[in-house]
One Martini backbone bead per residue (centre of mass of N, CA, C, O) as a GRO file, in nm:
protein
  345
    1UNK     BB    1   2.181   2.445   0.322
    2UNK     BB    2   1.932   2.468   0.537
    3UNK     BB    3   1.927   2.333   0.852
    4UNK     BB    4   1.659   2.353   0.906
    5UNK     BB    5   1.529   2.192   0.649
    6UNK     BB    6   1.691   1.930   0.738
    7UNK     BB    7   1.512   1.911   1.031
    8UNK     BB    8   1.237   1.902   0.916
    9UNK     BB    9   1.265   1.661   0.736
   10UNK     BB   10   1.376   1.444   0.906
   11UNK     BB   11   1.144   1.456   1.093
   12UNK     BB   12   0.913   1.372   0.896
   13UNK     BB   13   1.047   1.111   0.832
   14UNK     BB   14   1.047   0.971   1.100
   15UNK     BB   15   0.761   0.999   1.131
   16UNK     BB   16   0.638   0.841   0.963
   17UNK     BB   17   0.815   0.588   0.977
   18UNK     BB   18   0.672   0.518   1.238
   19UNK     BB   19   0.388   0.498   1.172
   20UNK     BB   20   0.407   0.263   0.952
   21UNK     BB   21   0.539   0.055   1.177
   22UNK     BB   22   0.300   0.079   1.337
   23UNK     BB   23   0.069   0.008   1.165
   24UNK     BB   24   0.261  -0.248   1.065
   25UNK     BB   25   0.187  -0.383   1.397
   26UNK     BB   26  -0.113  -0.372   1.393
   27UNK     BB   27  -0.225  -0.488   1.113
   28UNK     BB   28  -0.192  -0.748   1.247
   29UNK     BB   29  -0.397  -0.733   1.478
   30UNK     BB   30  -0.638  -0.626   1.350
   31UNK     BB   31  -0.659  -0.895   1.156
   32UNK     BB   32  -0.723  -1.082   1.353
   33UNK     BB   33  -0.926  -0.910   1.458
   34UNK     BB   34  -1.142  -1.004   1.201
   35UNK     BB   35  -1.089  -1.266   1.164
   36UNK     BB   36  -1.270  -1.361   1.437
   37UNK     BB   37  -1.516  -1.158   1.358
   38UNK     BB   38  -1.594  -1.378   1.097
   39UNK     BB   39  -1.557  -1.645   1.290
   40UNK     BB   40  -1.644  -1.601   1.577
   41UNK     BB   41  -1.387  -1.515   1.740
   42UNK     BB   42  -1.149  -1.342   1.935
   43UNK     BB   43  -0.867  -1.370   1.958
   44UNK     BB   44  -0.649  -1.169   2.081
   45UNK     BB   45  -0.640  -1.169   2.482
   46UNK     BB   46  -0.350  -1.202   2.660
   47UNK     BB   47  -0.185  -0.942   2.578
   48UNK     BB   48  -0.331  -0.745   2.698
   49UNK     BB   49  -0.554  -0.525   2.659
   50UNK     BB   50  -0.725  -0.684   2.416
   51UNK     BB   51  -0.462  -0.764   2.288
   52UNK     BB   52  -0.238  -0.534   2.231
   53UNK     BB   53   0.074  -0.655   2.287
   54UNK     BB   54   0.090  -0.875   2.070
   55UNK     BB   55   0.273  -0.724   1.832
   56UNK     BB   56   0.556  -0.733   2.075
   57UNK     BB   57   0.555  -1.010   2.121
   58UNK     BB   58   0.621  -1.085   1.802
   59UNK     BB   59   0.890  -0.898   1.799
   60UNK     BB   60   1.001  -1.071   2.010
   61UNK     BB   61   1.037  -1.356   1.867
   62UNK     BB   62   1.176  -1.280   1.634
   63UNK     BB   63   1.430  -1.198   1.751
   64UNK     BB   64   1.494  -1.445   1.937
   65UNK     BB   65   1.493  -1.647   1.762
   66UNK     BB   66   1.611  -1.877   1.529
   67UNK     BB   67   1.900  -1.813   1.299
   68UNK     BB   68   1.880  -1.939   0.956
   69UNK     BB   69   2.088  -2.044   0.705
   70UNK     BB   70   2.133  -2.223   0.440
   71UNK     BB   71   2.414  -2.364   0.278
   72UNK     BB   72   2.304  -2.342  -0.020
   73UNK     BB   73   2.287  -2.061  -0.016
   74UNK     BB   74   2.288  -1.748  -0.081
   75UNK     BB   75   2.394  -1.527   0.179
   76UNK     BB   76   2.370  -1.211   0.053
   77UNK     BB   77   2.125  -1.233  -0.033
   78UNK     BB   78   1.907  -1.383   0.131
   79UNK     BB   79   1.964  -1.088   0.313
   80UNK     BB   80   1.864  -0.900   0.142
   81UNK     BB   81   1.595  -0.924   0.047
   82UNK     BB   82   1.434  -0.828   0.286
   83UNK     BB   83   1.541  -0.545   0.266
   84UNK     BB   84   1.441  -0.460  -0.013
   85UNK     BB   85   1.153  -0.493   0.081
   86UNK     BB   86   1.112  -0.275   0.315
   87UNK     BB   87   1.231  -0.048   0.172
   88UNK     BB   88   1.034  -0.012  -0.069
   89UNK     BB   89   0.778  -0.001   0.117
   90UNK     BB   90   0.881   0.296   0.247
   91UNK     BB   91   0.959   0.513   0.029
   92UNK     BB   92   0.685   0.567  -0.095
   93UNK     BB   93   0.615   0.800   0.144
   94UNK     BB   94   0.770   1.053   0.007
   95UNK     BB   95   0.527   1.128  -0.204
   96UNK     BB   96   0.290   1.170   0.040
   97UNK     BB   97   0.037   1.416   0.095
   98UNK     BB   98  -0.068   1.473   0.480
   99UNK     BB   99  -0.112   1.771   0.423
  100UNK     BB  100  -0.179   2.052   0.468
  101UNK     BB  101  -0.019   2.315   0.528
  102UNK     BB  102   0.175   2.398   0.884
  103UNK     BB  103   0.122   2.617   1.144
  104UNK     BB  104   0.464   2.648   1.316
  105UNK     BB  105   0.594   2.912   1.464
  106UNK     BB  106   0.543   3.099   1.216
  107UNK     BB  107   0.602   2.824   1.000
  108UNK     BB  108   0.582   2.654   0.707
  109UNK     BB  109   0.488   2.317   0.711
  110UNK     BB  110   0.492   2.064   0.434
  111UNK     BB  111   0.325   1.740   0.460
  112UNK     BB  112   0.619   1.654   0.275
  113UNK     BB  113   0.870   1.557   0.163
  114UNK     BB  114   0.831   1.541  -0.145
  115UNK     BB  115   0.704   1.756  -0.452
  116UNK     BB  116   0.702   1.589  -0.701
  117UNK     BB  117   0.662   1.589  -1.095
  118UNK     BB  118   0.645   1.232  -1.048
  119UNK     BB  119   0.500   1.076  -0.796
  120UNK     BB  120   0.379   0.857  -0.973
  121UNK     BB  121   0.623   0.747  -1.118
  122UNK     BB  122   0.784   0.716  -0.790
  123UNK     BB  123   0.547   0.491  -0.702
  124UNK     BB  124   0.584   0.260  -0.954
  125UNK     BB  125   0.913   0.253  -0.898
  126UNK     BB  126   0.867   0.095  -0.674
  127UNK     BB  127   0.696  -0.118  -0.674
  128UNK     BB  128   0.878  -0.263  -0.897
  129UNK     BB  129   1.079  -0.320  -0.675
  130UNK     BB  130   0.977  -0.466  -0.457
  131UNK     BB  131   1.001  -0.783  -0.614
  132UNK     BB  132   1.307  -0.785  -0.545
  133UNK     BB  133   1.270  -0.924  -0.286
  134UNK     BB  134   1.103  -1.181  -0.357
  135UNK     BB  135   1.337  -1.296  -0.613
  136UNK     BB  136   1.563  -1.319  -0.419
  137UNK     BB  137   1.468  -1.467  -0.167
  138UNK     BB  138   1.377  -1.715  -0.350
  139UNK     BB  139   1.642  -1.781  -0.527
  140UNK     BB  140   1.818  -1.821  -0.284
  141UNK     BB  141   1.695  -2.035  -0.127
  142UNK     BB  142   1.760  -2.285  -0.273
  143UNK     BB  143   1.421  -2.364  -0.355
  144UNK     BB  144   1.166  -2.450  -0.514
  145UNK     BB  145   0.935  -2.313  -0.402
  146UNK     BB  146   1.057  -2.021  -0.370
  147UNK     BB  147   1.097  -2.013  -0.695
  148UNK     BB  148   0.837  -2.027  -0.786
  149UNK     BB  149   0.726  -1.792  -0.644
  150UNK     BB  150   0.879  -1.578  -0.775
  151UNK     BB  151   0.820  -1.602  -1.030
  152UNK     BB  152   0.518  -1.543  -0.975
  153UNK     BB  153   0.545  -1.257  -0.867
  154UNK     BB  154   0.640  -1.127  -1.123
  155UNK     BB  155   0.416  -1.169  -1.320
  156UNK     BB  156   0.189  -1.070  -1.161
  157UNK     BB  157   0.360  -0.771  -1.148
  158UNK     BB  158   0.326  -0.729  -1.459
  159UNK     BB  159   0.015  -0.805  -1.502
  160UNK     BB  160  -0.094  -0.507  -1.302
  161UNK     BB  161   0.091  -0.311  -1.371
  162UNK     BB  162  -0.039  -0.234  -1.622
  163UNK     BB  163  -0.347  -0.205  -1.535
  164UNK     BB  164  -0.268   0.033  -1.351
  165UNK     BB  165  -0.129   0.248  -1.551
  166UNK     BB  166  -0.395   0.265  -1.712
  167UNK     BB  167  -0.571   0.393  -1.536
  168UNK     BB  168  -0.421   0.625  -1.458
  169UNK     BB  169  -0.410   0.768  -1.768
  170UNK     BB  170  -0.712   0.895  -1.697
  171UNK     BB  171  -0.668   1.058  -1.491
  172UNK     BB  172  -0.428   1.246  -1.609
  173UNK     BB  173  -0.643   1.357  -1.829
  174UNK     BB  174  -0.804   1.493  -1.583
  175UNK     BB  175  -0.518   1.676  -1.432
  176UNK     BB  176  -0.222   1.713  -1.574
  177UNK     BB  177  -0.044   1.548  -1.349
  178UNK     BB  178   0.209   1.388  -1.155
  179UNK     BB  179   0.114   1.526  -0.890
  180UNK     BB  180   0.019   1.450  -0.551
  181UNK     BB  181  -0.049   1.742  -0.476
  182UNK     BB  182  -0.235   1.827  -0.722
  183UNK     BB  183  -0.444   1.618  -0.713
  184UNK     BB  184  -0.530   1.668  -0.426
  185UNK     BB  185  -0.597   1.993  -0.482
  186UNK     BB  186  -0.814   1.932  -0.706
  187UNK     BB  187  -1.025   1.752  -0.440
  188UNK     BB  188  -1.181   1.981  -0.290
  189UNK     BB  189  -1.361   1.887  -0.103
  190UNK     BB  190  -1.627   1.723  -0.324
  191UNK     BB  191  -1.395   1.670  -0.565
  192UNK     BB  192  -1.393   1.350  -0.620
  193UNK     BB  193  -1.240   1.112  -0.855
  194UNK     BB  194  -1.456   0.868  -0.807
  195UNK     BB  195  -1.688   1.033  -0.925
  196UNK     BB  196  -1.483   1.001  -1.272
  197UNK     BB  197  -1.343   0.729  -1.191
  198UNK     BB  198  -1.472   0.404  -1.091
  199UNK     BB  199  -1.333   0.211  -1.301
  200UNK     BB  200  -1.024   0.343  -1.209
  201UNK     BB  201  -1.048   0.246  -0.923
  202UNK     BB  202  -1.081  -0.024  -0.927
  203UNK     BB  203  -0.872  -0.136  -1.116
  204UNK     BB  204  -0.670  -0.038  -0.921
  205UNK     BB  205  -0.757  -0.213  -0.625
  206UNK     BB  206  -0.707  -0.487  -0.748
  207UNK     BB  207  -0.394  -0.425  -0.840
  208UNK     BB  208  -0.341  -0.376  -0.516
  209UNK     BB  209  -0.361  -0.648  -0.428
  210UNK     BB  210  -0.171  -0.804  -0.604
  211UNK     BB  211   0.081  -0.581  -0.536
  212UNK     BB  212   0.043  -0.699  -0.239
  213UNK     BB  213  -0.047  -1.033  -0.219
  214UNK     BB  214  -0.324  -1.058  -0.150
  215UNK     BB  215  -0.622  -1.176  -0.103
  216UNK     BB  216  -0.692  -1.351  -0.394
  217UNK     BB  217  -0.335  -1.291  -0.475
  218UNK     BB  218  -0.162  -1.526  -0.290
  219UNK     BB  219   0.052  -1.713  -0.500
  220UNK     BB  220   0.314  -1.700  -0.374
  221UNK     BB  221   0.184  -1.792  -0.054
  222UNK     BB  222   0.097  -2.096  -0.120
  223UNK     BB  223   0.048  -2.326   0.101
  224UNK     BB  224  -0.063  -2.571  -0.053
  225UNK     BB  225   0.180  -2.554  -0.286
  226UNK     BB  226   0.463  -2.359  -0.124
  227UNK     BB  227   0.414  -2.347   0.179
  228UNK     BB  228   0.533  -2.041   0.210
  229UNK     BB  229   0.732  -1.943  -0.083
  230UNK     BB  230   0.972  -1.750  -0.053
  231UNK     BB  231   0.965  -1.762   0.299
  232UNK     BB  232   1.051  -2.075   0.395
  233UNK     BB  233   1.387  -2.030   0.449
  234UNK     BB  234   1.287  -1.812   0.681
  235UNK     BB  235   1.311  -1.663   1.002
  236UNK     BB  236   1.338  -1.439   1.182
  237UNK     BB  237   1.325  -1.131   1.116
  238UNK     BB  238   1.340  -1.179   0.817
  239UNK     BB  239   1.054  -1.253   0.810
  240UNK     BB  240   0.963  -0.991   0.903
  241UNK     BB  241   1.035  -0.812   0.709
  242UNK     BB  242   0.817  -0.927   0.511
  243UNK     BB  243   0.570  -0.884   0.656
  244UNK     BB  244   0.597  -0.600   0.690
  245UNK     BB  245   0.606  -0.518   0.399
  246UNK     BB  246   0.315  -0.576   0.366
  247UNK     BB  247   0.193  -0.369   0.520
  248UNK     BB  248   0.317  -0.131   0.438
  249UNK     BB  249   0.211  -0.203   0.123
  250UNK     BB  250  -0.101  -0.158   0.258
  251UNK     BB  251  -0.076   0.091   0.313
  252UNK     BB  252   0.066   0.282   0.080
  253UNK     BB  253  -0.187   0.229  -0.084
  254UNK     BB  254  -0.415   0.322   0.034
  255UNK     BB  255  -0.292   0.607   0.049
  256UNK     BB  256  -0.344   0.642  -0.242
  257UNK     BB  257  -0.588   0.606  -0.327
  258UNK     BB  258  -0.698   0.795  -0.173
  259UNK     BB  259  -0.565   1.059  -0.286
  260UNK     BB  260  -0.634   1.016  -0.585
  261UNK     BB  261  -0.962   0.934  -0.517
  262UNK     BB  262  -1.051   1.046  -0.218
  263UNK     BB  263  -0.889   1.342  -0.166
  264UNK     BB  264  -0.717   1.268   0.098
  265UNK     BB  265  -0.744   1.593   0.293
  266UNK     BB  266  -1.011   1.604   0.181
  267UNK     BB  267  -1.327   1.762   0.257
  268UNK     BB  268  -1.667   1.861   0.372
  269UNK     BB  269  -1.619   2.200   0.478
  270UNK     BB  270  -1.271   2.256   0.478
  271UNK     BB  271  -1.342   2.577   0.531
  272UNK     BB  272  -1.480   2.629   0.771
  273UNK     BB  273  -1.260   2.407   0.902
  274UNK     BB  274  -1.032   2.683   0.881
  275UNK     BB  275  -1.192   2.888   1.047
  276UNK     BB  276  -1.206   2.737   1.318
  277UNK     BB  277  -0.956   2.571   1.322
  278UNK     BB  278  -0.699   2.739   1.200
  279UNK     BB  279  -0.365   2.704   1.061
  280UNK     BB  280  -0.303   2.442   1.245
  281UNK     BB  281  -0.569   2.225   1.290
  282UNK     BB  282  -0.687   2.178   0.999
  283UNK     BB  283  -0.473   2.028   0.875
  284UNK     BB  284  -0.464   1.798   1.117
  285UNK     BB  285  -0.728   1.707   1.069
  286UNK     BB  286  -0.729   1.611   0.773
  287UNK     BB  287  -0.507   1.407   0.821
  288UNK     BB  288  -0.712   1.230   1.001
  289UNK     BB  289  -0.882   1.161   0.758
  290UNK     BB  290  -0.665   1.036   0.568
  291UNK     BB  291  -0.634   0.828   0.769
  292UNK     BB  292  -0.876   0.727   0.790
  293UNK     BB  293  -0.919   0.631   0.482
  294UNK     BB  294  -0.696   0.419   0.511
  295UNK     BB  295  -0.821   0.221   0.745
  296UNK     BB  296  -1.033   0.148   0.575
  297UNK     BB  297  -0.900   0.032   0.314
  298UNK     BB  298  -0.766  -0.171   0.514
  299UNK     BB  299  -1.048  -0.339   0.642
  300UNK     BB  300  -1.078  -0.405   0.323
  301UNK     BB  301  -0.871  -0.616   0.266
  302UNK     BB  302  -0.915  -0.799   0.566
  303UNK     BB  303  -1.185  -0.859   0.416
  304UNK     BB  304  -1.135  -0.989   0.139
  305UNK     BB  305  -0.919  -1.227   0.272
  306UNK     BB  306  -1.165  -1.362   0.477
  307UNK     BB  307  -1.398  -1.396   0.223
  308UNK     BB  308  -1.180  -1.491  -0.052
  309UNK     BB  309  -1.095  -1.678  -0.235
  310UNK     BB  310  -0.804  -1.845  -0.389
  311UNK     BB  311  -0.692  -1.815  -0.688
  312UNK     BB  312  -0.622  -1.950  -0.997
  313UNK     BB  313  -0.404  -1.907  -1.166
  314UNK     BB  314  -0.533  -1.864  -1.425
  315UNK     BB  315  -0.705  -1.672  -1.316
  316UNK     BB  316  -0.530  -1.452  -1.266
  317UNK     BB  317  -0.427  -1.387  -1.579
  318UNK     BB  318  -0.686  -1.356  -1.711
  319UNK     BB  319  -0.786  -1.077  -1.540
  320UNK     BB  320  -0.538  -0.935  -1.637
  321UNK     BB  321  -0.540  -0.951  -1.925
  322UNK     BB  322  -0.861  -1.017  -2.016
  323UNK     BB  323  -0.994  -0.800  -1.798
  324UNK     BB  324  -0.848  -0.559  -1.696
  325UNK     BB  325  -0.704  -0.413  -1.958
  326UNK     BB  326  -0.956  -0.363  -2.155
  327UNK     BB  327  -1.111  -0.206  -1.895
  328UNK     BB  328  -0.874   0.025  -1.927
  329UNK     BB  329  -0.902   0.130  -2.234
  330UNK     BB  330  -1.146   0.183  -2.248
  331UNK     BB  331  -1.134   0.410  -2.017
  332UNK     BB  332  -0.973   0.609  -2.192
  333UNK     BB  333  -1.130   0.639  -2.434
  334UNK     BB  334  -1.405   0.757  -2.271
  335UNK     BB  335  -1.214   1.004  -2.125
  336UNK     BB  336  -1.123   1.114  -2.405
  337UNK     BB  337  -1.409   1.195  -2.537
  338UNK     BB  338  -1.542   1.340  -2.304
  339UNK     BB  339  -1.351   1.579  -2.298
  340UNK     BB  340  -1.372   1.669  -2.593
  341UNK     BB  341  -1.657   1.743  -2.590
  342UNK     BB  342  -1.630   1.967  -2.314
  343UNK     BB  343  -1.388   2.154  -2.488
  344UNK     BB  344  -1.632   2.168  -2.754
  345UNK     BB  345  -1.866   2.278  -2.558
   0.00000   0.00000   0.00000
């Protein structure tokens, strides 16, 4: 294999994964300050200017406190839990394309770590695992809070997962491809899919919610009822871990969301600006639009959570099974005869 290629590889792993954790580090940062001006408050503002130090600060506090593991617990899962679920929230940033390939000292460099022909599927089976770091840390530490709430983590996430699925299986009718690269290439310039599917962006979007814990499908961490859910008995960084985990997978989902329905890093006009900014700054404009549209996706998450109380489970099932599946196929059905109809006339 050339070695250039697996340096090219590495340092693109490197850059993304580093991104990822700054993302989900300010994201902390964010929500504070989103939920203070929801509510009228300041938010953090004394660790450095308008306490933007504030998530290093949290980030010291969680390694130094102290790390206590319950002595009923299983021990190796225990441990493993938090990073199992940090982990499988991290490998999803593998398979997206975050721009239009860039030249660089003469050599083409595509801005996506691997272009595999079932990107979906393998977006589809990372969220699938990422559940069981919240059901191993729930299990393993032997009390009944956080076994209660693994239990719902799995149902919540059995029931939206289908509806998420059924949704995709819409737009997959109108691109017939699996791969994430040519989903993004196909809605170049102002030809985004969720002006064809709009009802299958929201059923997504709703099961985005769900699939990554947000209010108000945060039934797992229901402080009301479950002290604090799956990490109750949880401490120092390995909470850290859980908590990262959680903003990774909004960060994850959003990318996905833009990518397969809002564009991607297409935008309008931007065939003139690639003949203006040259074939090395405008992929990497594209890239700052794509990630522009992350961040717009982030702040509706934590406008979402500070603004809907959170559902009774009854109410989250009902949803799910009752409400979005049945939304989900007709949805399909629908995509399926506009399709036939445009094919044969």
């Amino acid at each position: 294999m050339d070695s250039a290629f697996v340096i090219e590889k590495f340092i693109l792993v490197a850059v993304i994964f580093g991104i990822s954790l700054v993302i989900a580090m300010y994201s902390t940062y964010a929500e504070r300050k989103v939920a203070a001006y929801l509510q009228d408050r300041l938010g953090p503002d004394r660790a450095g200017p308008f306490g933007i130090l504030q998530p290093l600060a949290d980030g010291v506090k969680m390694f130094m406190k102290e790390e206590i593991i319950p002595t009923s617990s299983n021990r190796f899962l225990f441990i493993a839990g938090p990073g199992l679920a940090l982990l499988c929230a991290c490998i999803g940033t593998a398979v997206i394309p975050w721009g239009s390939p860039v030249l660089i000292a003469g050599k083409t460099i595509p801005l996506q770590v691997s272009d595999i022909n079932v990107g979906v599927l393998y977006i589809f089976g990372v969220v699938s695992l990422g559940v069981y770091g919240v059901m191993i840390g729930g299990w393993a530490s032997n009390n009944k809070y956080s076994l209660l709430s693994a239990i719902r983590a799995a149902s919540q996430n059995i029931s939206y997962e289908i509806a998420m699925g059924l949704s995709i299986i819409a737009l997959l009718l109108m691109t017939n491809t699996l791969s994430l690269k040519e989903i993004v290439d196909q809605q170049h310039g102002w030809r985004w899919n969720v002006l064809y599917q709009p009802l299958g962006f929201l059923i997504f979007m709703v099961c985005s919610f769900a699939e990554t814990n947000r209010a108000p499908f945060d039934l797992p961490e229901c402080e009301t009822e479950l002290i604090g859910g799956y990490h109750t008995e949880y401490s120092s960084m390995k909470l850290g871990f859980y908590l990262f985990a959680e903003y990774i997978n909004m960060f994850v989902s959003s990318a996905v969301m833009a990518a397969l329905y809002w564009g991607g890093y297409n935008y309008p006009g931007m065939d003139s600006m690639a003949v203006w900014l040259g074939p090395t700054w405008a992929p990497l404009f594209g890239t700052a639009v794509f990630f522009a549209k992350i961040c717009v996706f982030i702040f509706f998450f934590m406008w979402v959570r500070w603004t809907i109380p959170r559902f009774r489970y009854d109410q989250l099932m009902n949803l799910g099974w009752k409400g979005l599946i049945p939304l989900a196929i007709a949805n399909i059905i629908i995509t399926g005869v506009v399709i036939a109809i445009i094919e044969k006339f």
